Tab-separated table of C-alpha atoms and ligand atoms in Angstrom:
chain	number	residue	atom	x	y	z
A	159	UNK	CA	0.000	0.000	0.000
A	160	UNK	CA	1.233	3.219	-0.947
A	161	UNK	CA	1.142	6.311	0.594
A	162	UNK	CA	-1.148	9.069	-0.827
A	163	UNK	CA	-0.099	11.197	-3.317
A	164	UNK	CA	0.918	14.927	-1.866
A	165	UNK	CA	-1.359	17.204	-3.055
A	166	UNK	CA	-1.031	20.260	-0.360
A	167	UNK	CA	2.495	20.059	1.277
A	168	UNK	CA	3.516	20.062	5.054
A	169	UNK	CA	5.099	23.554	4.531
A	170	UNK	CA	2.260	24.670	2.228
A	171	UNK	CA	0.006	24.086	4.803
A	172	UNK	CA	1.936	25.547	7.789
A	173	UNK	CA	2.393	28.645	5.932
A	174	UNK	CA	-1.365	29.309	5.226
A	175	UNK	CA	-2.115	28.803	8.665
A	176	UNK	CA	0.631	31.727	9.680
A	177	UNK	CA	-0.860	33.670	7.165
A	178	UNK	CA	-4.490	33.002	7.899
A	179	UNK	CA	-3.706	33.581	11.570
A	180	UNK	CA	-2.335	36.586	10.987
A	181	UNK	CA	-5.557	37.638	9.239
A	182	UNK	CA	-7.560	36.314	12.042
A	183	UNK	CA	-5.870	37.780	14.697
A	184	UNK	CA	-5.803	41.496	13.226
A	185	UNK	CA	-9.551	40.796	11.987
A	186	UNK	CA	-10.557	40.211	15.989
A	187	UNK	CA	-8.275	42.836	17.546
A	188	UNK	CA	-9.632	44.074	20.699
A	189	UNK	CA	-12.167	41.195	21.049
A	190	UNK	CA	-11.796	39.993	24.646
A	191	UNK	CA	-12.545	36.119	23.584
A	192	UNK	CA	-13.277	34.576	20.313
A	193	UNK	CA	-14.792	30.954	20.517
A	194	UNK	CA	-13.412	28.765	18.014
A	195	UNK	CA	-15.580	25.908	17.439
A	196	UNK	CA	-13.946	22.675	15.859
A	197	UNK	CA	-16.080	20.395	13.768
A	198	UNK	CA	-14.810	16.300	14.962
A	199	UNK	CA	-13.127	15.111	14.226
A	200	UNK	CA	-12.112	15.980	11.119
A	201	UNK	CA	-10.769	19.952	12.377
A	202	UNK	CA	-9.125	18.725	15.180
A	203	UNK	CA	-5.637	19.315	13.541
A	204	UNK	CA	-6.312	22.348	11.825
A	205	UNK	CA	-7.704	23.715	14.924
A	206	UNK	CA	-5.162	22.786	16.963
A	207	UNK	CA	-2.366	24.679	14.471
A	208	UNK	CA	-4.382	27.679	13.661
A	209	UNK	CA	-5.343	28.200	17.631
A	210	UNK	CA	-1.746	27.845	18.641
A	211	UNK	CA	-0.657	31.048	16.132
A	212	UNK	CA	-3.443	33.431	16.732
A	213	UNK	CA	-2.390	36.381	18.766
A	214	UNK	CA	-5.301	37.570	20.330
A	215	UNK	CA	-7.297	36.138	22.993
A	216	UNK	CA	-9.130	32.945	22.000
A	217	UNK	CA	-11.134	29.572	23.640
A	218	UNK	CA	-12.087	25.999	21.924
A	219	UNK	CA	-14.661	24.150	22.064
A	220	UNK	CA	-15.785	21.184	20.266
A	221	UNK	CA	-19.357	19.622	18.302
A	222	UNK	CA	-19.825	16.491	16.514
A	223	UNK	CA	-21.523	16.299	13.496
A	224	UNK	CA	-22.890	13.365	11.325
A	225	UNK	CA	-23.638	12.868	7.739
A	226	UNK	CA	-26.066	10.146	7.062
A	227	UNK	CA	-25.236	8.171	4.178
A	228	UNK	CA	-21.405	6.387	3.511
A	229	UNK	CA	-18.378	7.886	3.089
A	230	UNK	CA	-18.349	9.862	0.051
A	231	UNK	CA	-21.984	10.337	-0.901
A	232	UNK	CA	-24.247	12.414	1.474
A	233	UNK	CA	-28.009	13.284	0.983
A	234	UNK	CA	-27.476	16.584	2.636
A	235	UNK	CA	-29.251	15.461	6.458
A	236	UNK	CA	-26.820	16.445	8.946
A	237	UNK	CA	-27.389	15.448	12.718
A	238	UNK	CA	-25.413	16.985	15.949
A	239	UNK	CA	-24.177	14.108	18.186
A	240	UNK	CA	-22.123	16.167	20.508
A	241	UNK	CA	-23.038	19.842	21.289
A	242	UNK	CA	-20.726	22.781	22.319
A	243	UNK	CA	-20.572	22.913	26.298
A	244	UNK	CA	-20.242	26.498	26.788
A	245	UNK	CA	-23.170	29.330	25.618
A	246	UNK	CA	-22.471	31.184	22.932
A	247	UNK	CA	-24.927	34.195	23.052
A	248	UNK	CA	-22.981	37.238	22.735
A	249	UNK	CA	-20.239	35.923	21.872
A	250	UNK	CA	-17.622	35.964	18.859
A	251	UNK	CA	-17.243	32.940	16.817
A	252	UNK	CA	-15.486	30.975	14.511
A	253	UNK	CA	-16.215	27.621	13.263
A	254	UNK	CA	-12.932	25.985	12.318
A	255	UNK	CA	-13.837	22.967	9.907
A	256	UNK	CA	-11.343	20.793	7.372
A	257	UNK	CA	-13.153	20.517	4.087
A	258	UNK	CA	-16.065	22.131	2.830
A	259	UNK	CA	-17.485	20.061	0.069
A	260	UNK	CA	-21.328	19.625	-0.426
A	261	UNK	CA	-21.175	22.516	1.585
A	262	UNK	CA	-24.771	21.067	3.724
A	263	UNK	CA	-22.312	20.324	7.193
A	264	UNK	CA	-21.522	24.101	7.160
A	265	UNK	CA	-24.686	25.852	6.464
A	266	UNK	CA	-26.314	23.336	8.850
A	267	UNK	CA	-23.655	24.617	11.333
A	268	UNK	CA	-24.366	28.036	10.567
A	269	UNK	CA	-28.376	27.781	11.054
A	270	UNK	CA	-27.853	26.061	14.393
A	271	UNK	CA	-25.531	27.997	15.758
A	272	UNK	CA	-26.718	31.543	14.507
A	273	UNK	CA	-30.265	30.281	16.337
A	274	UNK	CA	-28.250	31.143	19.761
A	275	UNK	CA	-27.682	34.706	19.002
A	276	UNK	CA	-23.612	35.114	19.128
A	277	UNK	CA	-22.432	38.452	18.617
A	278	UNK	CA	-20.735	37.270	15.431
A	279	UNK	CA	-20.473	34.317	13.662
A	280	UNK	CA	-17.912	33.619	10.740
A	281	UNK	CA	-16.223	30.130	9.049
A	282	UNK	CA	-12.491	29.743	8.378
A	283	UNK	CA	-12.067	26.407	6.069
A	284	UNK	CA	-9.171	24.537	5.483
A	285	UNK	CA	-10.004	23.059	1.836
A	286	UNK	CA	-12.994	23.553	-0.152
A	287	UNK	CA	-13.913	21.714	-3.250
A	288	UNK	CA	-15.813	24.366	-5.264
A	289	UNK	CA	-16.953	21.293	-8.347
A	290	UNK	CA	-18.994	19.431	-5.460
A	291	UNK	CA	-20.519	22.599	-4.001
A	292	UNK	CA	-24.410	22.198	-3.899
A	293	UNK	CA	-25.538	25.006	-1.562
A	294	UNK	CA	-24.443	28.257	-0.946
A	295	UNK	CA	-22.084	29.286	1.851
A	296	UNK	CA	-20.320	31.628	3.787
A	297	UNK	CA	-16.779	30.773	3.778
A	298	UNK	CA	-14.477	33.855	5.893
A	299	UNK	CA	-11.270	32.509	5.886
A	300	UNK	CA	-10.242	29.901	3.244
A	301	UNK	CA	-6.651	28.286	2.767
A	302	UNK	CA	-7.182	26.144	-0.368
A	303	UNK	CA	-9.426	25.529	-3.439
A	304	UNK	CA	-8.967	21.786	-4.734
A	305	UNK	CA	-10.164	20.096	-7.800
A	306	UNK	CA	-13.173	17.166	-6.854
A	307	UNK	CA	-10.715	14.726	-5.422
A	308	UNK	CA	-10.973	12.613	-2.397
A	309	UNK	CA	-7.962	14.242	-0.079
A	310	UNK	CA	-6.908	12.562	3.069
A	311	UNK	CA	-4.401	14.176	6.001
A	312	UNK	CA	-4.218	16.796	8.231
A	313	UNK	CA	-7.462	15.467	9.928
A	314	UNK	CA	-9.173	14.389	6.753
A	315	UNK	CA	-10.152	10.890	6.784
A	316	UNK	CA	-11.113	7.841	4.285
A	317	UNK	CA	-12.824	5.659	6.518
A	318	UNK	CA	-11.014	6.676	9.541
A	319	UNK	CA	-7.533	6.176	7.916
A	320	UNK	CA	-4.740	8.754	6.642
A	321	UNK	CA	-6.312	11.617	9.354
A	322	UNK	CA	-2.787	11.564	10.876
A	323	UNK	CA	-1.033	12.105	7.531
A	324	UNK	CA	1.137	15.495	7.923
A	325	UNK	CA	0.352	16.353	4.750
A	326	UNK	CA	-3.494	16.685	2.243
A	327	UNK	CA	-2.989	13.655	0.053
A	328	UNK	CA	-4.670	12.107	-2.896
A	329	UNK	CA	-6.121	8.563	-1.916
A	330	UNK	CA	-4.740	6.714	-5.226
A	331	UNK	CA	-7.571	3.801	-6.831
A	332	UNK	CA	-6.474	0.738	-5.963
A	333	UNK	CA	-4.472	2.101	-2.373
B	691	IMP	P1	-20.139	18.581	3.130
B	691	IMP	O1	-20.450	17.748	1.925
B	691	IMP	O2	-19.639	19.948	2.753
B	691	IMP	O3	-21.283	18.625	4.064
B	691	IMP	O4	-18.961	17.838	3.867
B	691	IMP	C1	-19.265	16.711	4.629
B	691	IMP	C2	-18.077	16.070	5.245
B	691	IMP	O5	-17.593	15.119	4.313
B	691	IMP	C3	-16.872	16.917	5.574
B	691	IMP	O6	-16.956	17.591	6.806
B	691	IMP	C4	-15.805	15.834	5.622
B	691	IMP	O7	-15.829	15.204	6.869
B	691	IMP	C5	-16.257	14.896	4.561
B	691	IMP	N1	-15.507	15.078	3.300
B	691	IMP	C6	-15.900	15.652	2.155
B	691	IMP	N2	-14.956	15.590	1.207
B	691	IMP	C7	-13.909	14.958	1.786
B	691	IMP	C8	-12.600	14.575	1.317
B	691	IMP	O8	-12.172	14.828	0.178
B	691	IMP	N3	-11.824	13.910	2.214
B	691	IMP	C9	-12.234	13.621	3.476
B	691	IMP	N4	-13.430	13.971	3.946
B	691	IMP	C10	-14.267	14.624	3.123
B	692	MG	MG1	-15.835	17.349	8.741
């Protein structure tokens, strides 16, 4: 079994993050706590990056999402199995999530959570896949556009494998 093809390199990624951090941080100057909310599991890298180089003030906290259907085809029903455990209302917030692709996890995310009133409420995406896109969202912050292709690492999964991978990689037929 081979590895998967680098699409998005190590480096690539780590300077996007600096440079979206950057962005983030000078965006939210002066705000005395921004909640970044991580989408499991696949943000939980991303988040944990990006959180470590903002310079302003910041919390995390985490919600689990599910897509019914299998891996790679999804119907668009999305259904919360772990909810944030701090309030939100009047609060700043950014949901942190790896991959926008249907784009029906994110504007799910963004109905439920604008429902609690925070103050503000913005995305910053790691990848987005603009081919696949079937509803409109709100994307902030993005680091990279890719082609419709099934990427792995960095937190991004194929059946629970590759998430660890340092680098976004291209699952290969056949691997
Ligand atoms: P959505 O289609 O935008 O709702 O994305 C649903 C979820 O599918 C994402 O949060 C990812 O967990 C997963 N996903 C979509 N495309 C990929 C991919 O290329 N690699 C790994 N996971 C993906
Ligand atoms: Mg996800």
């Amino acid at each position: 079994m081979s590895d998967p093809k680098v699409l998005i390199s190590e480096q690539t990624i780590a300077a996007k993050i600096s440079e979206l951090a950057q962005t983030i941080s000078s965006d939210y100057a002066g705000v005395e706590d921004l909640v970044m909310v991580g989408v499991l599991k696949g943000s939980f890298i991303f988040l944990a990056d990006l959180s470590r180089r903002l310079t302003i003030p910041r919390s995390v906290d985490f919600m689990a999402l599910s897509t019914y259907g299998n891996a790679t085809q999804t119907d668009g029903a999305v259904r919360m199995i772990m909810d944030l455990r701090r309030n939100i209302a009047g609060r700043h917030v950014l949901i942190v999530e790896d991959i926008v692709d249907t784009g029906y996890t994110i504007s799910y995310l963004l109905r439920a959570l604008a429902t609690r009133h925070p103050a503000s409420l913005k995305t910053c995406v790691l990848v987005h896949k603009p081919d696949r896109r079937k509803v409109p969202v709100q994307i902030d912050y993005l680091g990279f556009e890719i082609p419709d292709v099934w990427v792995v690492g960095f937190g991004l999964d194929w059946s629970e494998r590759y998430r660890t991978l340092p680098y976004i990689g291209v699952v290969e037929p056949g691997d």
